[in-house]
C-alpha cells in the first residue's frame, strides 16, 4: 500500500472499499494481468494451479475471479503449492549466473506461519461470500514442492489444469512442476512464467529450456505491455 494509505485518518474498511486510491499501479497491473489470463482460458476445462503462493494475492485473485465470473463452476478449484518457509534449497542452476540477489539462498522469501494462517482466514471469509460454498474452492499444499507436487498428482488422478502459474523462481521446483503438471494442461490451457528472461532468477528459464529441448522456436511466448514479469504460453 502507499504511504497515503498509512497516513490517512479514514477507517480501514472505508479505505479498502476504495482501494484504487491507495494501491500502487504495479499491483493493479499485476491484477489486470491475472484477469486477462483468466479470461483467455475460462472456457477450458480444469483447475487453476499456482506454484509459489508467497503472500497469497494470486490464489485469492483466481478464486475471486472464478466466484464472480463463473459462480457455478464447482469443479474449478484453485490449488496453491508453497513451503511458506522460503526456499528449501538453491541449485547451481540458480546461482551460477545469477546477478546479485540477496534472496537467492535457503529460506529466501520466507513468509512464515503468520502469512499461512492469515491466508486460511481469508479463504474462510471468501467461502462465506460465494455460491456453492459447501464445496471447497481453494486448496493449499504446504511443503517442499519437489515432494508435494508428485504426491498430489498421484493422489489426484482426475486433475486437469486450465491455468498453470509457475512462480517458484528456482530451477528444481520449476522443473518438477513442468514434468508433473504440464502434461495435465489441455490444448487451449495456459502456462504462465513469472521469472523467465530474468537475470536475477535464471533457474526458471533453465528449467523451461531443458523441457523445450534447448529450443524455443516452436513456442510463442507472449507478454502484456503493462506488466514486466508475466509471460505465458497458450497451448
PDB file of N, CA and C in Angstrom, residues 2-103:
ATOM      1  N   UNK A   2       0.298   2.356  -0.392  1.00  0.00           N
ATOM      2  CA  UNK A   2       1.038   3.599  -0.474  1.00  0.00           C
ATOM      3  C   UNK A   2       1.171   4.245   0.899  1.00  0.00           C
ATOM      4  N   UNK A   3       2.047   5.233   0.970  1.00  0.00           N
ATOM      5  CA  UNK A   3       2.203   5.999   2.207  1.00  0.00           C
ATOM      6  C   UNK A   3       0.902   6.729   2.553  1.00  0.00           C
ATOM      7  N   UNK A   4       0.147   7.130   1.531  1.00  0.00           N
ATOM      8  CA  UNK A   4      -1.125   7.811   1.771  1.00  0.00           C
ATOM      9  C   UNK A   4      -2.091   6.917   2.537  1.00  0.00           C
ATOM     10  N   UNK A   5      -2.057   5.599   2.260  1.00  0.00           N
ATOM     11  CA  UNK A   5      -2.922   4.662   2.979  1.00  0.00           C
ATOM     12  C   UNK A   5      -2.569   4.641   4.461  1.00  0.00           C
ATOM     13  N   UNK A   6      -1.274   4.592   4.751  1.00  0.00           N
ATOM     14  CA  UNK A   6      -0.825   4.518   6.137  1.00  0.00           C
ATOM     15  C   UNK A   6      -1.135   5.809   6.895  1.00  0.00           C
ATOM     16  N   UNK A   7      -1.084   6.929   6.220  1.00  0.00           N
ATOM     17  CA  UNK A   7      -1.268   8.215   6.883  1.00  0.00           C
ATOM     18  C   UNK A   7      -2.718   8.686   6.912  1.00  0.00           C
ATOM     19  N   UNK A   8      -3.567   8.065   6.124  1.00  0.00           N
ATOM     20  CA  UNK A   8      -4.958   8.509   6.058  1.00  0.00           C
ATOM     21  C   UNK A   8      -5.674   8.277   7.384  1.00  0.00           C
ATOM     22  N   UNK A   9      -6.454   9.258   7.852  1.00  0.00           N
ATOM     23  CA  UNK A   9      -7.198   9.088   9.102  1.00  0.00           C
ATOM     24  C   UNK A   9      -8.507   8.330   8.921  1.00  0.00           C
ATOM     25  N   UNK A  10      -8.857   7.968   7.705  1.00  0.00           N
ATOM     26  CA  UNK A  10     -10.111   7.275   7.440  1.00  0.00           C
ATOM     27  C   UNK A  10     -10.089   5.855   8.006  1.00  0.00           C
ATOM     28  N   UNK A  11     -11.246   5.307   8.337  1.00  0.00           N
ATOM     29  CA  UNK A  11     -11.308   3.921   8.821  1.00  0.00           C
ATOM     30  C   UNK A  11     -10.761   2.948   7.787  1.00  0.00           C
ATOM     31  N   UNK A  12     -10.145   1.853   8.258  1.00  0.00           N
ATOM     32  CA  UNK A  12      -9.534   0.889   7.349  1.00  0.00           C
ATOM     33  C   UNK A  12     -10.559   0.329   6.375  1.00  0.00           C
ATOM     34  N   UNK A  13     -11.754   0.005   6.859  1.00  0.00           N
ATOM     35  CA  UNK A  13     -12.775  -0.531   5.972  1.00  0.00           C
ATOM     36  C   UNK A  13     -13.126   0.417   4.847  1.00  0.00           C
ATOM     37  N   UNK A  14     -13.219   1.704   5.151  1.00  0.00           N
ATOM     38  CA  UNK A  14     -13.529   2.702   4.125  1.00  0.00           C
ATOM     39  C   UNK A  14     -12.404   2.795   3.103  1.00  0.00           C
ATOM     40  N   UNK A  15     -11.186   2.695   3.579  1.00  0.00           N
ATOM     41  CA  UNK A  15     -10.045   2.758   2.656  1.00  0.00           C
ATOM     42  C   UNK A  15     -10.017   1.534   1.744  1.00  0.00           C
ATOM     43  N   UNK A  16     -10.302   0.353   2.299  1.00  0.00           N
ATOM     44  CA  UNK A  16     -10.274  -0.854   1.481  1.00  0.00           C
ATOM     45  C   UNK A  16     -11.405  -0.855   0.462  1.00  0.00           C
ATOM     46  N   UNK A  17     -12.544  -0.283   0.807  1.00  0.00           N
ATOM     47  CA  UNK A  17     -13.649  -0.189  -0.149  1.00  0.00           C
ATOM     48  C   UNK A  17     -13.308   0.720  -1.324  1.00  0.00           C
ATOM     49  N   UNK A  18     -12.318   1.552  -1.147  1.00  0.00           N
ATOM     50  CA  UNK A  18     -11.849   2.463  -2.198  1.00  0.00           C
ATOM     51  C   UNK A  18     -10.361   2.213  -2.460  1.00  0.00           C
ATOM     52  N   UNK A  19     -10.011   0.938  -2.590  1.00  0.00           N
ATOM     53  CA  UNK A  19      -8.602   0.551  -2.646  1.00  0.00           C
ATOM     54  C   UNK A  19      -7.852   1.161  -3.818  1.00  0.00           C
ATOM     55  N   UNK A  20      -8.586   1.506  -4.901  1.00  0.00           N
ATOM     56  CA  UNK A  20      -7.899   2.080  -6.060  1.00  0.00           C
ATOM     57  C   UNK A  20      -7.173   3.385  -5.725  1.00  0.00           C
ATOM     58  N   UNK A  21      -7.623   4.059  -4.681  1.00  0.00           N
ATOM     59  CA  UNK A  21      -6.966   5.308  -4.267  1.00  0.00           C
ATOM     60  C   UNK A  21      -5.554   5.063  -3.756  1.00  0.00           C
ATOM     61  N   UNK A  22      -5.339   3.892  -3.185  1.00  0.00           N
ATOM     62  CA  UNK A  22      -4.118   3.670  -2.411  1.00  0.00           C
ATOM     63  C   UNK A  22      -3.168   2.623  -2.998  1.00  0.00           C
ATOM     64  N   UNK A  23      -3.724   1.664  -3.727  1.00  0.00           N
ATOM     65  CA  UNK A  23      -2.871   0.601  -4.249  1.00  0.00           C
ATOM     66  C   UNK A  23      -1.959   1.152  -5.342  1.00  0.00           C
ATOM     67  N   UNK A  24      -0.703   0.748  -5.315  1.00  0.00           N
ATOM     68  CA  UNK A  24       0.246   1.220  -6.315  1.00  0.00           C
ATOM     69  C   UNK A  24      -0.099   0.641  -7.688  1.00  0.00           C
ATOM     70  N   UNK A  25       0.290   1.357  -8.714  1.00  0.00           N
ATOM     71  CA  UNK A  25      -0.045   0.950 -10.079  1.00  0.00           C
ATOM     72  C   UNK A  25       0.506  -0.440 -10.389  1.00  0.00           C
ATOM     73  N   UNK A  26       1.653  -0.811  -9.793  1.00  0.00           N
ATOM     74  CA  UNK A  26       2.238  -2.123 -10.071  1.00  0.00           C
ATOM     75  C   UNK A  26       1.310  -3.259  -9.635  1.00  0.00           C
ATOM     76  N   UNK A  27       0.645  -3.078  -8.479  1.00  0.00           N
ATOM     77  CA  UNK A  27      -0.267  -4.112  -8.000  1.00  0.00           C
ATOM     78  C   UNK A  27      -1.515  -4.189  -8.882  1.00  0.00           C
ATOM     79  N   UNK A  28      -1.997  -3.042  -9.332  1.00  0.00           N
ATOM     80  CA  UNK A  28      -3.155  -3.047 -10.228  1.00  0.00           C
ATOM     81  C   UNK A  28      -2.784  -3.696 -11.558  1.00  0.00           C
ATOM     82  N   UNK A  29      -1.592  -3.404 -12.055  1.00  0.00           N
ATOM     83  CA  UNK A  29      -1.140  -4.015 -13.309  1.00  0.00           C
ATOM     84  C   UNK A  29      -1.091  -5.537 -13.184  1.00  0.00           C
ATOM     85  N   UNK A  30      -0.601  -6.018 -12.054  1.00  0.00           N
ATOM     86  CA  UNK A  30      -0.500  -7.465 -11.868  1.00  0.00           C
ATOM     87  C   UNK A  30      -1.883  -8.105 -11.791  1.00  0.00           C
ATOM     88  N   UNK A  31      -2.805  -7.437 -11.114  1.00  0.00           N
ATOM     89  CA  UNK A  31      -4.152  -7.975 -11.055  1.00  0.00           C
ATOM     90  C   UNK A  31      -4.790  -7.999 -12.438  1.00  0.00           C
ATOM     91  N   UNK A  32      -4.584  -6.950 -13.227  1.00  0.00           N
ATOM     92  CA  UNK A  32      -5.120  -6.918 -14.585  1.00  0.00           C
ATOM     93  C   UNK A  32      -4.541  -8.049 -15.428  1.00  0.00           C
ATOM     94  N   UNK A  33      -3.269  -8.357 -15.225  1.00  0.00           N
ATOM     95  CA  UNK A  33      -2.663  -9.467 -15.960  1.00  0.00           C
ATOM     96  C   UNK A  33      -3.337 -10.784 -15.580  1.00  0.00           C
ATOM     97  N   UNK A  34      -3.593 -10.968 -14.300  1.00  0.00           N
ATOM     98  CA  UNK A  34      -4.294 -12.190 -13.872  1.00  0.00           C
ATOM     99  C   UNK A  34      -5.689 -12.257 -14.489  1.00  0.00           C
ATOM    100  N   UNK A  35      -6.372 -11.135 -14.508  1.00  0.00           N
ATOM    101  CA  UNK A  35      -7.709 -11.081 -15.095  1.00  0.00           C
ATOM    102  C   UNK A  35      -7.674 -11.478 -16.574  1.00  0.00           C
ATOM    103  N   UNK A  36      -6.719 -10.941 -17.323  1.00  0.00           N
ATOM    104  CA  UNK A  36      -6.611 -11.261 -18.744  1.00  0.00           C
ATOM    105  C   UNK A  36      -6.285 -12.731 -18.956  1.00  0.00           C
ATOM    106  N   UNK A  37      -5.410 -13.275 -18.139  1.00  0.00           N
ATOM    107  CA  UNK A  37      -5.080 -14.695 -18.241  1.00  0.00           C
ATOM    108  C   UNK A  37      -6.298 -15.559 -17.946  1.00  0.00           C
ATOM    109  N   UNK A  38      -7.025 -15.185 -16.898  1.00  0.00           N
ATOM    110  CA  UNK A  38      -8.219 -15.939 -16.524  1.00  0.00           C
ATOM    111  C   UNK A  38      -9.220 -15.966 -17.678  1.00  0.00           C
ATOM    112  N   UNK A  39      -9.454 -14.820 -18.292  1.00  0.00           N
ATOM    113  CA  UNK A  39     -10.414 -14.742 -19.387  1.00  0.00           C
ATOM    114  C   UNK A  39      -9.995 -15.606 -20.572  1.00  0.00           C
ATOM    115  N   UNK A  40      -8.694 -15.641 -20.860  1.00  0.00           N
ATOM    116  CA  UNK A  40      -8.226 -16.338 -22.059  1.00  0.00           C
ATOM    117  C   UNK A  40      -8.465 -17.837 -21.998  1.00  0.00           C
ATOM    118  N   UNK A  41      -8.532 -18.399 -20.804  1.00  0.00           N
ATOM    119  CA  UNK A  41      -8.723 -19.849 -20.711  1.00  0.00           C
ATOM    120  C   UNK A  41      -9.946 -20.218 -19.880  1.00  0.00           C
ATOM    121  N   UNK A  42     -10.870 -19.288 -19.722  1.00  0.00           N
ATOM    122  CA  UNK A  42     -12.042 -19.532 -18.887  1.00  0.00           C
ATOM    123  C   UNK A  42     -12.898 -20.675 -19.422  1.00  0.00           C
ATOM    124  N   UNK A  43     -12.941 -20.847 -20.724  1.00  0.00           N
ATOM    125  CA  UNK A  43     -13.779 -21.882 -21.309  1.00  0.00           C
ATOM    126  C   UNK A  43     -13.079 -23.232 -21.425  1.00  0.00           C
ATOM    127  N   UNK A  44     -11.858 -23.308 -20.914  1.00  0.00           N
ATOM    128  CA  UNK A  44     -11.112 -24.567 -20.933  1.00  0.00           C
ATOM    129  C   UNK A  44     -11.351 -25.301 -19.619  1.00  0.00           C
ATOM    130  N   UNK A  45     -11.634 -26.568 -19.711  1.00  0.00           N
ATOM    131  CA  UNK A  45     -11.884 -27.375 -18.525  1.00  0.00           C
ATOM    132  C   UNK A  45     -10.621 -27.495 -17.690  1.00  0.00           C
ATOM    133  N   UNK A  46     -10.776 -27.472 -16.368  1.00  0.00           N
ATOM    134  CA  UNK A  46      -9.644 -27.715 -15.491  1.00  0.00           C
ATOM    135  C   UNK A  46      -9.581 -26.761 -14.320  1.00  0.00           C
ATOM    136  N   UNK A  47      -8.622 -27.010 -13.449  1.00  0.00           N
ATOM    137  CA  UNK A  47      -8.393 -26.193 -12.263  1.00  0.00           C
ATOM    138  C   UNK A  47      -7.220 -25.259 -12.478  1.00  0.00           C
ATOM    139  N   UNK A  48      -7.128 -24.272 -11.614  1.00  0.00           N
ATOM    140  CA  UNK A  48      -6.027 -23.307 -11.642  1.00  0.00           C
ATOM    141  C   UNK A  48      -4.996 -23.730 -10.607  1.00  0.00           C
ATOM    142  N   UNK A  49      -3.756 -23.860 -11.033  1.00  0.00           N
ATOM    143  CA  UNK A  49      -2.684 -24.267 -10.128  1.00  0.00           C
ATOM    144  C   UNK A  49      -1.639 -23.167 -10.083  1.00  0.00           C
ATOM    145  N   UNK A  50      -1.376 -22.687  -8.880  1.00  0.00           N
ATOM    146  CA  UNK A  50      -0.343 -21.666  -8.691  1.00  0.00           C
ATOM    147  C   UNK A  50       0.832 -22.272  -7.935  1.00  0.00           C
ATOM    148  N   UNK A  51       1.986 -22.233  -8.563  1.00  0.00           N
ATOM    149  CA  UNK A  51       3.208 -22.790  -7.984  1.00  0.00           C
ATOM    150  C   UNK A  51       4.053 -21.641  -7.437  1.00  0.00           C
ATOM    151  N   UNK A  52       3.941 -21.430  -6.125  1.00  0.00           N
ATOM    152  CA  UNK A  52       4.579 -20.300  -5.471  1.00  0.00           C
ATOM    153  C   UNK A  52       3.514 -19.317  -5.015  1.00  0.00           C
ATOM    154  N   UNK A  53       2.970 -19.546  -3.834  1.00  0.00           N
ATOM    155  CA  UNK A  53       1.842 -18.750  -3.337  1.00  0.00           C
ATOM    156  C   UNK A  53       2.297 -17.428  -2.740  1.00  0.00           C
ATOM    157  N   UNK A  54       3.440 -17.443  -2.064  1.00  0.00           N
ATOM    158  CA  UNK A  54       4.015 -16.293  -1.382  1.00  0.00           C
ATOM    159  C   UNK A  54       3.008 -15.681  -0.408  1.00  0.00           C
ATOM    160  N   UNK A  55       2.559 -14.440  -0.611  1.00  0.00           N
ATOM    161  CA  UNK A  55       1.634 -13.800   0.332  1.00  0.00           C
ATOM    162  C   UNK A  55       0.172 -14.191   0.084  1.00  0.00           C
ATOM    163  N   UNK A  56      -0.114 -14.825  -1.040  1.00  0.00           N
ATOM    164  CA  UNK A  56      -1.458 -15.317  -1.292  1.00  0.00           C
ATOM    165  C   UNK A  56      -2.324 -14.462  -2.191  1.00  0.00           C
ATOM    166  N   UNK A  57      -1.797 -13.358  -2.720  1.00  0.00           N
ATOM    167  CA  UNK A  57      -2.611 -12.485  -3.563  1.00  0.00           C
ATOM    168  C   UNK A  57      -3.100 -13.207  -4.813  1.00  0.00           C
ATOM    169  N   UNK A  58      -2.244 -14.005  -5.422  1.00  0.00           N
ATOM    170  CA  UNK A  58      -2.625 -14.696  -6.638  1.00  0.00           C
ATOM    171  C   UNK A  58      -3.717 -15.720  -6.397  1.00  0.00           C
ATOM    172  N   UNK A  59      -3.532 -16.558  -5.391  1.00  0.00           N
ATOM    173  CA  UNK A  59      -4.531 -17.581  -5.066  1.00  0.00           C
ATOM    174  C   UNK A  59      -5.902 -16.952  -4.832  1.00  0.00           C
ATOM    175  N   UNK A  60      -5.929 -15.872  -4.056  1.00  0.00           N
ATOM    176  CA  UNK A  60      -7.207 -15.227  -3.765  1.00  0.00           C
ATOM    177  C   UNK A  60      -7.774 -14.536  -5.004  1.00  0.00           C
ATOM    178  N   UNK A  61      -6.914 -13.978  -5.844  1.00  0.00           N
ATOM    179  CA  UNK A  61      -7.394 -13.341  -7.077  1.00  0.00           C
ATOM    180  C   UNK A  61      -8.067 -14.369  -7.975  1.00  0.00           C
ATOM    181  N   UNK A  62      -7.424 -15.531  -8.182  1.00  0.00           N
ATOM    182  CA  UNK A  62      -8.027 -16.562  -9.035  1.00  0.00           C
ATOM    183  C   UNK A  62      -9.372 -17.003  -8.469  1.00  0.00           C
ATOM    184  N   UNK A  63      -9.432 -17.216  -7.153  1.00  0.00           N
ATOM    185  CA  UNK A  63     -10.667 -17.687  -6.540  1.00  0.00           C
ATOM    186  C   UNK A  63     -11.782 -16.658  -6.670  1.00  0.00           C
ATOM    187  N   UNK A  64     -11.452 -15.398  -6.478  1.00  0.00           N
ATOM    188  CA  UNK A  64     -12.479 -14.359  -6.555  1.00  0.00           C
ATOM    189  C   UNK A  64     -12.922 -14.111  -7.994  1.00  0.00           C
ATOM    190  N   UNK A  65     -12.006 -14.189  -8.935  1.00  0.00           N
ATOM    191  CA  UNK A  65     -12.387 -14.064 -10.340  1.00  0.00           C
ATOM    192  C   UNK A  65     -13.338 -15.200 -10.733  1.00  0.00           C
ATOM    193  N   UNK A  66     -13.030 -16.399 -10.277  1.00  0.00           N
ATOM    194  CA  UNK A  66     -13.903 -17.527 -10.576  1.00  0.00           C
ATOM    195  C   UNK A  66     -15.271 -17.347  -9.928  1.00  0.00           C
ATOM    196  N   UNK A  67     -15.289 -16.896  -8.671  1.00  0.00           N
ATOM    197  CA  UNK A  67     -16.555 -16.693  -7.974  1.00  0.00           C
ATOM    198  C   UNK A  67     -17.414 -15.637  -8.658  1.00  0.00           C
ATOM    199  N   UNK A  68     -16.790 -14.614  -9.222  1.00  0.00           N
ATOM    200  CA  UNK A  68     -17.527 -13.541  -9.894  1.00  0.00           C
ATOM    201  C   UNK A  68     -17.957 -13.921 -11.301  1.00  0.00           C
ATOM    202  N   UNK A  69     -17.068 -14.544 -12.056  1.00  0.00           N
ATOM    203  CA  UNK A  69     -17.272 -14.712 -13.491  1.00  0.00           C
ATOM    204  C   UNK A  69     -17.858 -16.069 -13.868  1.00  0.00           C
ATOM    205  N   UNK A  70     -17.777 -17.033 -12.962  1.00  0.00           N
ATOM    206  CA  UNK A  70     -18.324 -18.365 -13.234  1.00  0.00           C
ATOM    207  C   UNK A  70     -18.785 -18.978 -11.906  1.00  0.00           C
ATOM    208  N   UNK A  71     -19.798 -18.392 -11.281  1.00  0.00           N
ATOM    209  CA  UNK A  71     -20.172 -18.780  -9.918  1.00  0.00           C
ATOM    210  C   UNK A  71     -20.612 -20.225  -9.766  1.00  0.00           C
ATOM    211  N   UNK A  72     -20.972 -20.881 -10.861  1.00  0.00           N
ATOM    212  CA  UNK A  72     -21.426 -22.266 -10.760  1.00  0.00           C
ATOM    213  C   UNK A  72     -20.374 -23.273 -11.244  1.00  0.00           C
ATOM    214  N   UNK A  73     -19.160 -22.809 -11.422  1.00  0.00           N
ATOM    215  CA  UNK A  73     -18.081 -23.704 -11.856  1.00  0.00           C
ATOM    216  C   UNK A  73     -17.544 -24.463 -10.639  1.00  0.00           C
ATOM    217  N   UNK A  74     -18.313 -25.428 -10.174  1.00  0.00           N
ATOM    218  CA  UNK A  74     -17.976 -26.110  -8.926  1.00  0.00           C
ATOM    219  C   UNK A  74     -16.711 -26.943  -9.025  1.00  0.00           C
ATOM    220  N   UNK A  75     -16.320 -27.313 -10.253  1.00  0.00           N
ATOM    221  CA  UNK A  75     -15.127 -28.145 -10.397  1.00  0.00           C
ATOM    222  C   UNK A  75     -13.880 -27.330 -10.721  1.00  0.00           C
ATOM    223  N   UNK A  76     -13.998 -26.005 -10.747  1.00  0.00           N
ATOM    224  CA  UNK A  76     -12.820 -25.158 -10.962  1.00  0.00           C
ATOM    225  C   UNK A  76     -12.186 -24.894  -9.602  1.00  0.00           C
ATOM    226  N   UNK A  77     -11.209 -25.683  -9.249  1.00  0.00           N
ATOM    227  CA  UNK A  77     -10.513 -25.494  -7.980  1.00  0.00           C
ATOM    228  C   UNK A  77      -9.293 -24.593  -8.186  1.00  0.00           C
ATOM    229  N   UNK A  78      -8.846 -23.989  -7.106  1.00  0.00           N
ATOM    230  CA  UNK A  78      -7.616 -23.203  -7.097  1.00  0.00           C
ATOM    231  C   UNK A  78      -6.668 -23.886  -6.121  1.00  0.00           C
ATOM    232  N   UNK A  79      -5.544 -24.365  -6.642  1.00  0.00           N
ATOM    233  CA  UNK A  79      -4.600 -25.166  -5.859  1.00  0.00           C
ATOM    234  C   UNK A  79      -3.279 -24.417  -5.792  1.00  0.00           C
ATOM    235  N   UNK A  80      -2.793 -24.184  -4.584  1.00  0.00           N
ATOM    236  CA  UNK A  80      -1.559 -23.434  -4.402  1.00  0.00           C
ATOM    237  C   UNK A  80      -0.488 -24.241  -3.698  1.00  0.00           C
ATOM    238  N   UNK A  81       0.697 -24.299  -4.296  1.00  0.00           N
ATOM    239  CA  UNK A  81       1.841 -25.010  -3.715  1.00  0.00           C
ATOM    240  C   UNK A  81       2.843 -24.007  -3.159  1.00  0.00           C
ATOM    241  N   UNK A  82       3.251 -24.196  -1.925  1.00  0.00           N
ATOM    242  CA  UNK A  82       4.277 -23.342  -1.322  1.00  0.00           C
ATOM    243  C   UNK A  82       4.750 -23.982  -0.019  1.00  0.00           C
ATOM    244  N   UNK A  83       6.000 -23.727   0.328  1.00  0.00           N
ATOM    245  CA  UNK A  83       6.505 -24.196   1.626  1.00  0.00           C
ATOM    246  C   UNK A  83       6.100 -23.246   2.745  1.00  0.00           C
ATOM    247  N   UNK A  84       5.925 -21.964   2.411  1.00  0.00           N
ATOM    248  CA  UNK A  84       5.693 -20.876   3.356  1.00  0.00           C
ATOM    249  C   UNK A  84       6.865 -20.699   4.332  1.00  0.00           C
ATOM    250  N   UNK A  85       7.936 -21.440   4.098  1.00  0.00           N
ATOM    251  CA  UNK A  85       9.149 -21.311   4.906  1.00  0.00           C
ATOM    252  C   UNK A  85      10.325 -20.849   4.069  1.00  0.00           C
ATOM    253  N   UNK A  86      10.055 -20.335   2.880  1.00  0.00           N
ATOM    254  CA  UNK A  86      11.138 -19.922   1.998  1.00  0.00           C
ATOM    255  C   UNK A  86      11.660 -21.087   1.181  1.00  0.00           C
ATOM    256  N   UNK A  87      12.738 -20.859   0.457  1.00  0.00           N
ATOM    257  CA  UNK A  87      13.295 -21.882  -0.424  1.00  0.00           C
ATOM    258  C   UNK A  87      13.920 -23.012   0.385  1.00  0.00           C
ATOM    259  N   UNK A  88      13.521 -24.272   0.163  1.00  0.00           N
ATOM    260  CA  UNK A  88      14.165 -25.381   0.867  1.00  0.00           C
ATOM    261  C   UNK A  88      15.644 -25.506   0.521  1.00  0.00           C
ATOM    262  N   UNK A  89      15.983 -25.200  -0.741  1.00  0.00           N
ATOM    263  CA  UNK A  89      17.371 -25.262  -1.186  1.00  0.00           C
ATOM    264  C   UNK A  89      17.500 -24.424  -2.455  1.00  0.00           C
ATOM    265  N   UNK A  90      18.742 -24.186  -2.857  1.00  0.00           N
ATOM    266  CA  UNK A  90      19.020 -23.428  -4.075  1.00  0.00           C
ATOM    267  C   UNK A  90      20.030 -24.223  -4.892  1.00  0.00           C
ATOM    268  N   UNK A  91      19.722 -24.470  -6.161  1.00  0.00           N
ATOM    269  CA  UNK A  91      20.570 -25.290  -7.015  1.00  0.00           C
ATOM    270  C   UNK A  91      21.629 -24.462  -7.730  1.00  0.00           C
ATOM    271  N   UNK A  92      22.614 -25.150  -8.282  1.00  0.00           N
ATOM    272  CA  UNK A  92      23.672 -24.474  -9.035  1.00  0.00           C
ATOM    273  C   UNK A  92      23.100 -23.735 -10.238  1.00  0.00           C
ATOM    274  N   UNK A  93      22.038 -24.289 -10.834  1.00  0.00           N
ATOM    275  CA  UNK A  93      21.422 -23.640 -11.993  1.00  0.00           C
ATOM    276  C   UNK A  93      20.842 -22.274 -11.632  1.00  0.00           C
ATOM    277  N   UNK A  94      20.569 -22.051 -10.355  1.00  0.00           N
ATOM    278  CA  UNK A  94      20.049 -20.769  -9.903  1.00  0.00           C
ATOM    279  C   UNK A  94      21.164 -19.769  -9.610  1.00  0.00           C
ATOM    280  N   UNK A  95      22.267 -20.253  -9.104  1.00  0.00           N
ATOM    281  CA  UNK A  95      23.301 -19.354  -8.591  1.00  0.00           C
ATOM    282  C   UNK A  95      24.445 -19.090  -9.557  1.00  0.00           C
ATOM    283  N   UNK A  96      24.704 -20.000 -10.489  1.00  0.00           N
ATOM    284  CA  UNK A  96      25.920 -19.925 -11.298  1.00  0.00           C
ATOM    285  C   UNK A  96      26.010 -18.628 -12.091  1.00  0.00           C
ATOM    286  N   UNK A  97      24.878 -18.154 -12.613  1.00  0.00           N
ATOM    287  CA  UNK A  97      24.907 -16.972 -13.468  1.00  0.00           C
ATOM    288  C   UNK A  97      23.946 -15.890 -12.988  1.00  0.00           C
ATOM    289  N   UNK A  98      23.479 -15.999 -11.773  1.00  0.00           N
ATOM    290  CA  UNK A  98      22.528 -15.008 -11.270  1.00  0.00           C
ATOM    291  C   UNK A  98      23.246 -13.712 -10.911  1.00  0.00           C
ATOM    292  N   UNK A  99      22.611 -12.608 -11.232  1.00  0.00           N
ATOM    293  CA  UNK A  99      23.110 -11.333 -10.758  1.00  0.00           C
ATOM    294  C   UNK A  99      22.830 -11.214  -9.263  1.00  0.00           C
ATOM    295  N   UNK A 100      23.405 -10.211  -8.631  1.00  0.00           N
ATOM    296  CA  UNK A 100      23.304 -10.047  -7.186  1.00  0.00           C
ATOM    297  C   UNK A 100      21.850 -10.114  -6.732  1.00  0.00           C
ATOM    298  N   UNK A 101      21.562 -11.076  -5.850  1.00  0.00           N
ATOM    299  CA  UNK A 101      20.194 -11.307  -5.389  1.00  0.00           C
ATOM    300  C   UNK A 101      20.262 -11.784  -3.938  1.00  0.00           C
ATOM    301  N   UNK A 102      19.890 -10.939  -3.015  1.00  0.00           N
ATOM    302  CA  UNK A 102      20.028 -11.259  -1.596  1.00  0.00           C
ATOM    303  C   UNK A 102      19.058 -12.352  -1.158  1.00  0.00           C
ATOM    304  N   UNK A 103      17.998 -12.603  -1.932  1.00  0.00           N
ATOM    305  CA  UNK A 103      17.036 -13.643  -1.564  1.00  0.00           C
ATOM    306  C   UNK A 103      17.413 -15.017  -2.120  1.00  0.00           C
TER     307      UNK A 103
END
